[in-house]
Amino acid sequence: MTDSNYSDFEPRGLNLVPMVVEQSSRGERAYDIYSRLLKDRIVFLVGPVEVQMANLVVAQLLFLESENP
């Protein structure tokens, strides 16, 4: 996206998101660390709470509410 409001959501440089692998009877599944934390209902917040970060946090909270009210 070219809108400057979304520039923080684009990958930059060599910033890598850590992955975790879970094993179960159904096989292996890889998650990025933020998705894995969200699965445990943990919302990870870094940096100042500005419009973009607030939108991300609200979206995560709404998702969690819809999954398990």
CHARMM-style PDB file with segment names, atoms N, HN, CA, C and O in Angstrom:
ATOM      1  N   MET     1       0.842  -1.176   0.000  1.00  0.00      PROA
ATOM      2  CA  MET     1       0.000   0.000   0.000  1.00  0.00      PROA
ATOM      3  C   MET     1       0.883   1.233   0.000  1.00  0.00      PROA
ATOM      4  O   MET     1       1.964   1.240   0.589  1.00  0.00      PROA
ATOM      5  N   THR     2       0.425   2.239  -0.645  1.00  0.00      PROA
ATOM      6  HN  THR     2      -0.453   2.232  -1.123  1.00  0.00      PROA
ATOM      7  CA  THR     2       1.236   3.445  -0.735  1.00  0.00      PROA
ATOM      8  C   THR     2       0.830   4.506   0.266  1.00  0.00      PROA
ATOM      9  O   THR     2       1.566   5.474   0.452  1.00  0.00      PROA
ATOM     10  N   ASP     3      -0.300   4.364   0.910  1.00  0.00      PROA
ATOM     11  HN  ASP     3      -0.898   3.577   0.759  1.00  0.00      PROA
ATOM     12  CA  ASP     3      -0.769   5.333   1.894  1.00  0.00      PROA
ATOM     13  C   ASP     3       0.202   5.365   3.067  1.00  0.00      PROA
ATOM     14  O   ASP     3       0.544   4.318   3.617  1.00  0.00      PROA
ATOM     15  N   SER     4       0.650   6.559   3.454  1.00  0.00      PROA
ATOM     16  HN  SER     4       0.372   7.410   3.006  1.00  0.00      PROA
ATOM     17  CA  SER     4       1.624   6.672   4.536  1.00  0.00      PROA
ATOM     18  C   SER     4       1.076   6.159   5.861  1.00  0.00      PROA
ATOM     19  O   SER     4       1.856   5.810   6.746  1.00  0.00      PROA
ATOM     20  N   ASN     5      -0.242   6.101   6.022  1.00  0.00      PROA
ATOM     21  HN  ASN     5      -0.876   6.384   5.303  1.00  0.00      PROA
ATOM     22  CA  ASN     5      -0.817   5.572   7.253  1.00  0.00      PROA
ATOM     23  C   ASN     5      -0.525   4.090   7.433  1.00  0.00      PROA
ATOM     24  O   ASN     5      -0.606   3.580   8.550  1.00  0.00      PROA
ATOM     25  N   TYR     6      -0.189   3.395   6.359  1.00  0.00      PROA
ATOM     26  HN  TYR     6      -0.123   3.810   5.452  1.00  0.00      PROA
ATOM     27  CA  TYR     6       0.041   1.965   6.439  1.00  0.00      PROA
ATOM     28  C   TYR     6       1.516   1.603   6.329  1.00  0.00      PROA
ATOM     29  O   TYR     6       1.847   0.420   6.246  1.00  0.00      PROA
ATOM     30  N   SER     7       2.400   2.576   6.326  1.00  0.00      PROA
ATOM     31  HN  SER     7       2.131   3.537   6.393  1.00  0.00      PROA
ATOM     32  CA  SER     7       3.816   2.286   6.123  1.00  0.00      PROA
ATOM     33  C   SER     7       4.385   1.410   7.234  1.00  0.00      PROA
ATOM     34  O   SER     7       5.330   0.661   6.986  1.00  0.00      PROA
ATOM     35  N   ASP     8       3.845   1.477   8.444  1.00  0.00      PROA
ATOM     36  HN  ASP     8       3.077   2.085   8.645  1.00  0.00      PROA
ATOM     37  CA  ASP     8       4.362   0.674   9.545  1.00  0.00      PROA
ATOM     38  C   ASP     8       4.013  -0.800   9.409  1.00  0.00      PROA
ATOM     39  O   ASP     8       4.576  -1.628  10.125  1.00  0.00      PROA
ATOM     40  N   PHE     9       3.106  -1.149   8.514  1.00  0.00      PROA
ATOM     41  HN  PHE     9       2.649  -0.477   7.932  1.00  0.00      PROA
ATOM     42  CA  PHE     9       2.685  -2.529   8.378  1.00  0.00      PROA
ATOM     43  C   PHE     9       3.481  -3.280   7.327  1.00  0.00      PROA
ATOM     44  O   PHE     9       3.272  -4.478   7.141  1.00  0.00      PROA
ATOM     45  N   GLU    10       4.384  -2.608   6.639  1.00  0.00      PROA
ATOM     46  HN  GLU    10       4.554  -1.634   6.790  1.00  0.00      PROA
ATOM     47  CA  GLU    10       5.156  -3.239   5.585  1.00  0.00      PROA
ATOM     48  C   GLU    10       6.488  -3.730   6.152  1.00  0.00      PROA
ATOM     49  O   GLU    10       7.074  -3.076   7.016  1.00  0.00      PROA
ATOM     50  N   PRO    11       6.971  -4.891   5.664  1.00  0.00      PROA
ATOM     51  CA  PRO    11       8.257  -5.399   6.150  1.00  0.00      PROA
ATOM     52  C   PRO    11       9.382  -4.420   5.850  1.00  0.00      PROA
ATOM     53  O   PRO    11       9.397  -3.777   4.801  1.00  0.00      PROA
ATOM     54  N   ARG    12      10.312  -4.314   6.774  1.00  0.00      PROA
ATOM     55  HN  ARG    12      10.300  -4.837   7.627  1.00  0.00      PROA
ATOM     56  CA  ARG    12      11.446  -3.410   6.594  1.00  0.00      PROA
ATOM     57  C   ARG    12      12.742  -4.173   6.843  1.00  0.00      PROA
ATOM     58  O   ARG    12      12.871  -4.892   7.834  1.00  0.00      PROA
ATOM     59  N   GLY    13      13.669  -4.012   5.962  1.00  0.00      PROA
ATOM     60  HN  GLY    13      13.565  -3.428   5.157  1.00  0.00      PROA
ATOM     61  CA  GLY    13      14.996  -4.576   6.169  1.00  0.00      PROA
ATOM     62  C   GLY    13      14.967  -6.061   6.463  1.00  0.00      PROA
ATOM     63  O   GLY    13      14.242  -6.833   5.835  1.00  0.00      PROA
ATOM     64  N   LEU    14      15.771  -6.432   7.429  1.00  0.00      PROA
ATOM     65  HN  LEU    14      16.360  -5.805   7.938  1.00  0.00      PROA
ATOM     66  CA  LEU    14      15.898  -7.839   7.775  1.00  0.00      PROA
ATOM     67  C   LEU    14      15.170  -8.185   9.065  1.00  0.00      PROA
ATOM     68  O   LEU    14      15.549  -9.137   9.747  1.00  0.00      PROA
ATOM     69  N   ASN    15      14.138  -7.435   9.411  1.00  0.00      PROA
ATOM     70  HN  ASN    15      13.829  -6.662   8.857  1.00  0.00      PROA
ATOM     71  CA  ASN    15      13.368  -7.742  10.608  1.00  0.00      PROA
ATOM     72  C   ASN    15      12.630  -9.054  10.399  1.00  0.00      PROA
ATOM     73  O   ASN    15      11.724  -9.145   9.571  1.00  0.00      PROA
ATOM     74  N   LEU    16      13.023 -10.057  11.149  1.00  0.00      PROA
ATOM     75  HN  LEU    16      13.759  -9.983  11.822  1.00  0.00      PROA
ATOM     76  CA  LEU    16      12.396 -11.359  11.033  1.00  0.00      PROA
ATOM     77  C   LEU    16      11.483 -11.591  12.223  1.00  0.00      PROA
ATOM     78  O   LEU    16      11.811 -11.225  13.351  1.00  0.00      PROA
ATOM     79  N   VAL    17      10.350 -12.195  11.967  1.00  0.00      PROA
ATOM     80  HN  VAL    17      10.083 -12.493  11.051  1.00  0.00      PROA
ATOM     81  CA  VAL    17       9.417 -12.532  13.031  1.00  0.00      PROA
ATOM     82  C   VAL    17       9.717 -13.965  13.458  1.00  0.00      PROA
ATOM     83  O   VAL    17       9.700 -14.870  12.624  1.00  0.00      PROA
ATOM     84  N   PRO    18       9.991 -14.187  14.742  1.00  0.00      PROA
ATOM     85  CA  PRO    18      10.286 -15.544  15.207  1.00  0.00      PROA
ATOM     86  C   PRO    18       9.105 -16.482  14.971  1.00  0.00      PROA
ATOM     87  O   PRO    18       7.943 -16.080  15.041  1.00  0.00      PROA
ATOM     88  N   MET    19       9.432 -17.735  14.690  1.00  0.00      PROA
ATOM     89  HN  MET    19      10.376 -18.061  14.633  1.00  0.00      PROA
ATOM     90  CA  MET    19       8.421 -18.762  14.474  1.00  0.00      PROA
ATOM     91  C   MET    19       8.514 -19.789  15.595  1.00  0.00      PROA
ATOM     92  O   MET    19       9.595 -20.050  16.123  1.00  0.00      PROA
ATOM     93  N   VAL    20       7.378 -20.364  15.950  1.00  0.00      PROA
ATOM     94  HN  VAL    20       6.500 -20.152  15.521  1.00  0.00      PROA
ATOM     95  CA  VAL    20       7.332 -21.470  16.900  1.00  0.00      PROA
ATOM     96  C   VAL    20       6.648 -22.640  16.213  1.00  0.00      PROA
ATOM     97  O   VAL    20       5.739 -22.455  15.404  1.00  0.00      PROA
ATOM     98  N   VAL    21       7.089 -23.833  16.540  1.00  0.00      PROA
ATOM     99  HN  VAL    21       7.827 -23.983  17.198  1.00  0.00      PROA
ATOM    100  CA  VAL    21       6.519 -25.038  15.946  1.00  0.00      PROA
ATOM    101  C   VAL    21       5.903 -25.863  17.063  1.00  0.00      PROA
ATOM    102  O   VAL    21       6.555 -26.169  18.061  1.00  0.00      PROA
ATOM    103  N   GLU    22       4.638 -26.218  16.881  1.00  0.00      PROA
ATOM    104  HN  GLU    22       4.108 -25.970  16.070  1.00  0.00      PROA
ATOM    105  CA  GLU    22       3.946 -27.078  17.840  1.00  0.00      PROA
ATOM    106  C   GLU    22       3.760 -28.448  17.221  1.00  0.00      PROA
ATOM    107  O   GLU    22       3.466 -28.579  16.033  1.00  0.00      PROA
ATOM    108  N   GLN    23       3.935 -29.456  18.042  1.00  0.00      PROA
ATOM    109  HN  GLN    23       4.174 -29.349  19.007  1.00  0.00      PROA
ATOM    110  CA  GLN    23       3.711 -30.816  17.580  1.00  0.00      PROA
ATOM    111  C   GLN    23       2.509 -31.387  18.304  1.00  0.00      PROA
ATOM    112  O   GLN    23       2.345 -31.204  19.511  1.00  0.00      PROA
ATOM    113  N   SER    24       1.673 -32.080  17.553  1.00  0.00      PROA
ATOM    114  HN  SER    24       1.806 -32.229  16.573  1.00  0.00      PROA
ATOM    115  CA  SER    24       0.515 -32.750  18.133  1.00  0.00      PROA
ATOM    116  C   SER    24       0.326 -34.078  17.422  1.00  0.00      PROA
ATOM    117  O   SER    24       1.114 -34.444  16.549  1.00  0.00      PROA
ATOM    118  N   SER    25      -0.707 -34.787  17.795  1.00  0.00      PROA
ATOM    119  HN  SER    25      -1.346 -34.490  18.504  1.00  0.00      PROA
ATOM    120  CA  SER    25      -0.988 -36.066  17.144  1.00  0.00      PROA
ATOM    121  C   SER    25      -1.347 -35.876  15.673  1.00  0.00      PROA
ATOM    122  O   SER    25      -1.266 -36.817  14.884  1.00  0.00      PROA
ATOM    123  N   ARG    26      -1.740 -34.668  15.309  1.00  0.00      PROA
ATOM    124  HN  ARG    26      -1.806 -33.903  15.950  1.00  0.00      PROA
ATOM    125  CA  ARG    26      -2.112 -34.369  13.922  1.00  0.00      PROA
ATOM    126  C   ARG    26      -0.932 -33.875  13.094  1.00  0.00      PROA
ATOM    127  O   ARG    26      -1.089 -33.596  11.906  1.00  0.00      PROA
ATOM    128  N   GLY    27       0.241 -33.764  13.701  1.00  0.00      PROA
ATOM    129  HN  GLY    27       0.368 -33.992  14.667  1.00  0.00      PROA
ATOM    130  CA  GLY    27       1.419 -33.308  12.979  1.00  0.00      PROA
ATOM    131  C   GLY    27       1.973 -32.018  13.556  1.00  0.00      PROA
ATOM    132  O   GLY    27       1.688 -31.659  14.699  1.00  0.00      PROA
ATOM    133  N   GLU    28       2.764 -31.328  12.755  1.00  0.00      PROA
ATOM    134  HN  GLU    28       2.996 -31.620  11.827  1.00  0.00      PROA
ATOM    135  CA  GLU    28       3.389 -30.079  13.180  1.00  0.00      PROA
ATOM    136  C   GLU    28       2.668 -28.887  12.579  1.00  0.00      PROA
ATOM    137  O   GLU    28       2.103 -28.953  11.487  1.00  0.00      PROA
ATOM    138  N   ARG    29       2.707 -27.801  13.327  1.00  0.00      PROA
ATOM    139  HN  ARG    29       3.166 -27.747  14.214  1.00  0.00      PROA
ATOM    140  CA  ARG    29       2.142 -26.550  12.827  1.00  0.00      PROA
ATOM    141  C   ARG    29       3.065 -25.424  13.254  1.00  0.00      PROA
ATOM    142  O   ARG    29       3.463 -25.344  14.416  1.00  0.00      PROA
ATOM    143  N   ALA    30       3.406 -24.555  12.311  1.00  0.00      PROA
ATOM    144  HN  ALA    30       3.083 -24.620  11.367  1.00  0.00      PROA
ATOM    145  CA  ALA    30       4.278 -23.418  12.601  1.00  0.00      PROA
ATOM    146  C   ALA    30       3.438 -22.150  12.698  1.00  0.00      PROA
ATOM    147  O   ALA    30       2.546 -21.914  11.883  1.00  0.00      PROA
ATOM    148  N   TYR    31       3.738 -21.345  13.701  1.00  0.00      PROA
ATOM    149  HN  TYR    31       4.463 -21.536  14.362  1.00  0.00      PROA
ATOM    150  CA  TYR    31       3.066 -20.067  13.917  1.00  0.00      PROA
ATOM    151  C   TYR    31       4.125 -18.981  14.021  1.00  0.00      PROA
ATOM    152  O   TYR    31       5.228 -19.232  14.505  1.00  0.00      PROA
ATOM    153  N   ASP    32       3.795 -17.769  13.568  1.00  0.00      PROA
ATOM    154  HN  ASP    32       2.899 -17.565  13.176  1.00  0.00      PROA
ATOM    155  CA  ASP    32       4.654 -16.657  13.957  1.00  0.00      PROA
ATOM    156  C   ASP    32       4.350 -16.402  15.428  1.00  0.00      PROA
ATOM    157  O   ASP    32       3.250 -16.696  15.895  1.00  0.00      PROA
ATOM    158  N   ILE    33       5.306 -15.863  16.151  1.00  0.00      PROA
ATOM    159  HN  ILE    33       6.200 -15.624  15.771  1.00  0.00      PROA
ATOM    160  CA  ILE    33       5.184 -15.744  17.604  1.00  0.00      PROA
ATOM    161  C   ILE    33       3.972 -14.909  18.021  1.00  0.00      PROA
ATOM    162  O   ILE    33       3.355 -15.186  19.049  1.00  0.00      PROA
ATOM    163  N   TYR    34       3.628 -13.894  17.234  1.00  0.00      PROA
ATOM    164  HN  TYR    34       4.128 -13.668  16.398  1.00  0.00      PROA
ATOM    165  CA  TYR    34       2.503 -13.035  17.593  1.00  0.00      PROA
ATOM    166  C   TYR    34       1.177 -13.779  17.459  1.00  0.00      PROA
ATOM    167  O   TYR    34       0.279 -13.595  18.281  1.00  0.00      PROA
ATOM    168  N   SER    35       1.049 -14.609  16.442  1.00  0.00      PROA
ATOM    169  HN  SER    35       1.778 -14.759  15.774  1.00  0.00      PROA
ATOM    170  CA  SER    35      -0.164 -15.420  16.281  1.00  0.00      PROA
ATOM    171  C   SER    35      -0.271 -16.447  17.396  1.00  0.00      PROA
ATOM    172  O   SER    35      -1.363 -16.735  17.888  1.00  0.00      PROA
ATOM    173  N   ARG    36       0.875 -16.999  17.791  1.00  0.00      PROA
ATOM    174  HN  ARG    36       1.762 -16.766  17.392  1.00  0.00      PROA
ATOM    175  CA  ARG    36       0.858 -17.991  18.872  1.00  0.00      PROA
ATOM    176  C   ARG    36       0.450 -17.347  20.184  1.00  0.00      PROA
ATOM    177  O   ARG    36      -0.324 -17.933  20.941  1.00  0.00      PROA
ATOM    178  N   LEU    37       0.950 -16.163  20.467  1.00  0.00      PROA
ATOM    179  HN  LEU    37       1.579 -15.688  19.852  1.00  0.00      PROA
ATOM    180  CA  LEU    37       0.546 -15.453  21.680  1.00  0.00      PROA
ATOM    181  C   LEU    37      -0.943 -15.133  21.648  1.00  0.00      PROA
ATOM    182  O   LEU    37      -1.632 -15.278  22.658  1.00  0.00      PROA
ATOM    183  N   LEU    38      -1.439 -14.701  20.498  1.00  0.00      PROA
ATOM    184  HN  LEU    38      -0.879 -14.583  19.677  1.00  0.00      PROA
ATOM    185  CA  LEU    38      -2.859 -14.370  20.370  1.00  0.00      PROA
ATOM    186  C   LEU    38      -3.722 -15.608  20.597  1.00  0.00      PROA
ATOM    187  O   LEU    38      -4.811 -15.512  21.162  1.00  0.00      PROA
ATOM    188  N   LYS    39      -3.240 -16.763  20.160  1.00  0.00      PROA
ATOM    189  HN  LYS    39      -2.354 -16.841  19.701  1.00  0.00      PROA
ATOM    190  CA  LYS    39      -3.971 -18.019  20.383  1.00  0.00      PROA
ATOM    191  C   LYS    39      -4.190 -18.251  21.875  1.00  0.00      PROA
ATOM    192  O   LYS    39      -5.209 -18.814  22.275  1.00  0.00      PROA
ATOM    193  N   ASP    40      -3.237 -17.818  22.698  1.00  0.00      PROA
ATOM    194  HN  ASP    40      -2.409 -17.360  22.374  1.00  0.00      PROA
ATOM    195  CA  ASP    40      -3.362 -17.922  24.155  1.00  0.00      PROA
ATOM    196  C   ASP    40      -3.983 -16.671  24.770  1.00  0.00      PROA
ATOM    197  O   ASP    40      -3.912 -16.460  25.980  1.00  0.00      PROA
ATOM    198  N   ARG    41      -4.594 -15.843  23.917  1.00  0.00      PROA
ATOM    199  HN  ARG    41      -4.652 -16.014  22.934  1.00  0.00      PROA
ATOM    200  CA  ARG    41      -5.291 -14.626  24.338  1.00  0.00      PROA
ATOM    201  C   ARG    41      -4.341 -13.584  24.932  1.00  0.00      PROA
ATOM    202  O   ARG    41      -4.711 -12.833  25.834  1.00  0.00      PROA
ATOM    203  N   ILE    42      -3.110 -13.552  24.411  1.00  0.00      PROA
ATOM    204  HN  ILE    42      -2.810 -14.163  23.678  1.00  0.00      PROA
ATOM    205  CA  ILE    42      -2.117 -12.567  24.832  1.00  0.00      PROA
ATOM    206  C   ILE    42      -1.958 -11.560  23.706  1.00  0.00      PROA
ATOM    207  O   ILE    42      -1.592 -11.923  22.588  1.00  0.00      PROA
ATOM    208  N   VAL    43      -2.232 -10.302  23.999  1.00  0.00      PROA
ATOM    209  HN  VAL    43      -2.529 -10.008  24.908  1.00  0.00      PROA
ATOM    210  CA  VAL    43      -2.069  -9.232  23.018  1.00  0.00      PROA
ATOM    211  C   VAL    43      -0.736  -8.560  23.309  1.00  0.00      PROA
ATOM    212  O   VAL    43      -0.498  -8.077  24.416  1.00  0.00      PROA
ATOM    213  N   PHE    44       0.124  -8.535  22.307  1.00  0.00      PROA
ATOM    214  HN  PHE    44      -0.069  -8.927  21.407  1.00  0.00      PROA
ATOM    215  CA  PHE    44       1.475  -7.999  22.442  1.00  0.00      PROA
ATOM    216  C   PHE    44       1.491  -6.582  21.901  1.00  0.00      PROA
ATOM    217  O   PHE    44       1.160  -6.354  20.737  1.00  0.00      PROA
ATOM    218  N   LEU    45       1.875  -5.631  22.738  1.00  0.00      PROA
ATOM    219  HN  LEU    45       2.145  -5.817  23.683  1.00  0.00      PROA
ATOM    220  CA  LEU    45       1.865  -4.220  22.367  1.00  0.00      PROA
ATOM    221  C   LEU    45       3.259  -3.647  22.569  1.00  0.00      PROA
ATOM    222  O   LEU    45       3.832  -3.747  23.655  1.00  0.00      PROA
ATOM    223  N   VAL    46       3.801  -3.044  21.512  1.00  0.00      PROA
ATOM    224  HN  VAL    46       3.336  -2.962  20.630  1.00  0.00      PROA
ATOM    225  CA  VAL    46       5.129  -2.432  21.576  1.00  0.00      PROA
ATOM    226  C   VAL    46       5.044  -1.040  20.981  1.00  0.00      PROA
ATOM    227  O   VAL    46       4.428  -0.838  19.934  1.00  0.00      PROA
ATOM    228  N   GLY    47       5.656  -0.094  21.645  1.00  0.00      PROA
ATOM    229  HN  GLY    47       6.155  -0.258  22.496  1.00  0.00      PROA
ATOM    230  CA  GLY    47       5.715   1.256  21.107  1.00  0.00      PROA
ATOM    231  C   GLY    47       4.568   2.122  21.582  1.00  0.00      PROA
ATOM    232  O   GLY    47       3.692   1.677  22.323  1.00  0.00      PROA
ATOM    233  N   PRO    48       4.592   3.363  21.141  1.00  0.00      PROA
ATOM    234  CA  PRO    48       3.532   4.292  21.543  1.00  0.00      PROA
ATOM    235  C   PRO    48       2.192   3.872  20.944  1.00  0.00      PROA
ATOM    236  O   PRO    48       2.130   3.340  19.835  1.00  0.00      PROA
ATOM    237  N   VAL    49       1.133   4.119  21.692  1.00  0.00      PROA
ATOM    238  HN  VAL    49       1.183   4.552  22.592  1.00  0.00      PROA
ATOM    239  CA  VAL    49      -0.208   3.780  21.201  1.00  0.00      PROA
ATOM    240  C   VAL    49      -0.716   4.953  20.378  1.00  0.00      PROA
ATOM    241  O   VAL    49      -1.239   5.935  20.905  1.00  0.00      PROA
ATOM    242  N   GLU    50      -0.545   4.818  19.073  1.00  0.00      PROA
ATOM    243  HN  GLU    50      -0.120   4.021  18.645  1.00  0.00      PROA
ATOM    244  CA  GLU    50      -1.046   5.803  18.133  1.00  0.00      PROA
ATOM    245  C   GLU    50      -2.148   5.137  17.329  1.00  0.00      PROA
ATOM    246  O   GLU    50      -2.537   4.009  17.630  1.00  0.00      PROA
ATOM    247  N   VAL    51      -2.646   5.805  16.333  1.00  0.00      PROA
ATOM    248  HN  VAL    51      -2.330   6.722  16.088  1.00  0.00      PROA
ATOM    249  CA  VAL    51      -3.810   5.320  15.585  1.00  0.00      PROA
ATOM    250  C   VAL    51      -3.599   3.916  15.034  1.00  0.00      PROA
ATOM    251  O   VAL    51      -4.456   3.051  15.217  1.00  0.00      PROA
ATOM    252  N   GLN    52      -2.466   3.670  14.358  1.00  0.00      PROA
ATOM    253  HN  GLN    52      -1.770   4.372  14.209  1.00  0.00      PROA
ATOM    254  CA  GLN    52      -2.254   2.357  13.746  1.00  0.00      PROA
ATOM    255  C   GLN    52      -2.188   1.257  14.797  1.00  0.00      PROA
ATOM    256  O   GLN    52      -2.808   0.205  14.641  1.00  0.00      PROA
ATOM    257  N   MET    53      -1.438   1.500  15.866  1.00  0.00      PROA
ATOM    258  HN  MET    53      -0.934   2.355  15.993  1.00  0.00      PROA
ATOM    259  CA  MET    53      -1.310   0.490  16.916  1.00  0.00      PROA
ATOM    260  C   MET    53      -2.647   0.274  17.609  1.00  0.00      PROA
ATOM    261  O   MET    53      -2.998  -0.864  17.921  1.00  0.00      PROA
ATOM    262  N   ALA    54      -3.391   1.334  17.853  1.00  0.00      PROA
ATOM    263  HN  ALA    54      -3.106   2.258  17.599  1.00  0.00      PROA
ATOM    264  CA  ALA    54      -4.709   1.199  18.480  1.00  0.00      PROA
ATOM    265  C   ALA    54      -5.639   0.371  17.605  1.00  0.00      PROA
ATOM    266  O   ALA    54      -6.385  -0.464  18.116  1.00  0.00      PROA
ATOM    267  N   ASN    55      -5.606   0.591  16.294  1.00  0.00      PROA
ATOM    268  HN  ASN    55      -5.000   1.269  15.879  1.00  0.00      PROA
ATOM    269  CA  ASN    55      -6.441  -0.194  15.379  1.00  0.00      PROA
ATOM    270  C   ASN    55      -6.076  -1.668  15.424  1.00  0.00      PROA
ATOM    271  O   ASN    55      -6.961  -2.523  15.421  1.00  0.00      PROA
ATOM    272  N   LEU    56      -4.783  -1.980  15.464  1.00  0.00      PROA
ATOM    273  HN  LEU    56      -4.063  -1.286  15.466  1.00  0.00      PROA
ATOM    274  CA  LEU    56      -4.357  -3.375  15.540  1.00  0.00      PROA
ATOM    275  C   LEU    56      -4.815  -4.035  16.834  1.00  0.00      PROA
ATOM    276  O   LEU    56      -5.302  -5.165  16.820  1.00  0.00      PROA
ATOM    277  N   VAL    57      -4.661  -3.338  17.937  1.00  0.00      PROA
ATOM    278  HN  VAL    57      -4.265  -2.420  17.947  1.00  0.00      PROA
ATOM    279  CA  VAL    57      -5.058  -3.897  19.229  1.00  0.00      PROA
ATOM    280  C   VAL    57      -6.565  -4.102  19.286  1.00  0.00      PROA
ATOM    281  O   VAL    57      -7.024  -5.146  19.748  1.00  0.00      PROA
ATOM    282  N   VAL    58      -7.337  -3.132  18.828  1.00  0.00      PROA
ATOM    283  HN  VAL    58      -6.964  -2.284  18.452  1.00  0.00      PROA
ATOM    284  CA  VAL    58      -8.801  -3.269  18.815  1.00  0.00      PROA
ATOM    285  C   VAL    58      -9.215  -4.441  17.934  1.00  0.00      PROA
ATOM    286  O   VAL    58     -10.109  -5.203  18.302  1.00  0.00      PROA
ATOM    287  N   ALA    59      -8.581  -4.595  16.781  1.00  0.00      PROA
ATOM    288  HN  ALA    59      -7.855  -3.976  16.482  1.00  0.00      PROA
ATOM    289  CA  ALA    59      -8.903  -5.718  15.895  1.00  0.00      PROA
ATOM    290  C   ALA    59      -8.611  -7.048  16.582  1.00  0.00      PROA
ATOM    291  O   ALA    59      -9.400  -7.986  16.465  1.00  0.00      PROA
ATOM    292  N   GLN    60      -7.503  -7.142  17.289  1.00  0.00      PROA
ATOM    293  HN  GLN    60      -6.862  -6.380  17.384  1.00  0.00      PROA
ATOM    294  CA  GLN    60      -7.180  -8.377  18.001  1.00  0.00      PROA
ATOM    295  C   GLN    60      -8.186  -8.650  19.110  1.00  0.00      PROA
ATOM    296  O   GLN    60      -8.617  -9.788  19.290  1.00  0.00      PROA
ATOM    297  N   LEU    61      -8.559  -7.625  19.847  1.00  0.00      PROA
ATOM    298  HN  LEU    61      -8.209  -6.700  19.701  1.00  0.00      PROA
ATOM    299  CA  LEU    61      -9.537  -7.806  20.921  1.00  0.00      PROA
ATOM    300  C   LEU    61     -10.901  -8.211  20.377  1.00  0.00      PROA
ATOM    301  O   LEU    61     -11.572  -9.061  20.961  1.00  0.00      PROA
ATOM    302  N   LEU    62     -11.314  -7.616  19.274  1.00  0.00      PROA
ATOM    303  HN  LEU    62     -10.769  -6.925  18.799  1.00  0.00      PROA
ATOM    304  CA  LEU    62     -12.589  -7.999  18.656  1.00  0.00      PROA
ATOM    305  C   LEU    62     -12.541  -9.438  18.161  1.00  0.00      PROA
ATOM    306  O   LEU    62     -13.516 -10.176  18.301  1.00  0.00      PROA
ATOM    307  N   PHE    63     -11.413  -9.840  17.584  1.00  0.00      PROA
ATOM    308  HN  PHE    63     -10.621  -9.240  17.470  1.00  0.00      PROA
ATOM    309  CA  PHE    63     -11.254 -11.222  17.141  1.00  0.00      PROA
ATOM    310  C   PHE    63     -11.366 -12.176  18.324  1.00  0.00      PROA
ATOM    311  O   PHE    63     -12.087 -13.171  18.252  1.00  0.00      PROA
ATOM    312  N   LEU    64     -10.661 -11.882  19.408  1.00  0.00      PROA
ATOM    313  HN  LEU    64     -10.075 -11.074  19.466  1.00  0.00      PROA
ATOM    314  CA  LEU    64     -10.714 -12.747  20.582  1.00  0.00      PROA
ATOM    315  C   LEU    64     -12.126 -12.830  21.142  1.00  0.00      PROA
ATOM    316  O   LEU    64     -12.568 -13.903  21.553  1.00  0.00      PROA
ATOM    317  N   GLU    65     -12.832 -11.719  21.161  1.00  0.00      PROA
ATOM    318  HN  GLU    65     -12.474 -10.847  20.826  1.00  0.00      PROA
ATOM    319  CA  GLU    65     -14.214 -11.709  21.649  1.00  0.00      PROA
ATOM    320  C   GLU    65     -15.106 -12.565  20.763  1.00  0.00      PROA
ATOM    321  O   GLU    65     -15.979 -13.272  21.267  1.00  0.00      PROA
ATOM    322  N   SER    66     -14.903 -12.513  19.452  1.00  0.00      PROA
ATOM    323  HN  SER    66     -14.195 -11.939  19.042  1.00  0.00      PROA
ATOM    324  CA  SER    66     -15.747 -13.299  18.543  1.00  0.00      PROA
ATOM    325  C   SER    66     -15.440 -14.794  18.644  1.00  0.00      PROA
ATOM    326  O   SER    66     -16.320 -15.624  18.418  1.00  0.00      PROA
ATOM    327  N   GLU    67     -14.200 -15.138  18.982  1.00  0.00      PROA
ATOM    328  HN  GLU    67     -13.485 -14.463  19.165  1.00  0.00      PROA
ATOM    329  CA  GLU    67     -13.812 -16.541  19.121  1.00  0.00      PROA
ATOM    330  C   GLU    67     -14.343 -17.163  20.404  1.00  0.00      PROA
ATOM    331  O   GLU    67     -14.719 -18.335  20.422  1.00  0.00      PROA
ATOM    332  N   ASN    68     -14.373 -16.380  21.475  1.00  0.00      PROA
ATOM    333  HN  ASN    68     -14.067 -15.428  21.460  1.00  0.00      PROA
ATOM    334  CA  ASN    68     -14.788 -16.900  22.778  1.00  0.00      PROA
ATOM    335  C   ASN    68     -15.383 -15.765  23.603  1.00  0.00      PROA
ATOM    336  O   ASN    68     -14.692 -15.157  24.420  1.00  0.00      PROA
ATOM    337  N   PRO    69     -16.668 -15.481  23.387  1.00  0.00      PROA
ATOM    338  CA  PRO    69     -17.290 -14.329  24.069  1.00  0.00      PROA
ATOM    339  C   PRO    69     -17.306 -14.441  25.585  1.00  0.00      PROA
ATOM    340  OT1 PRO    69     -17.799 -13.541  26.265  1.00  0.00      PROA
TER     341      PRO     69
END
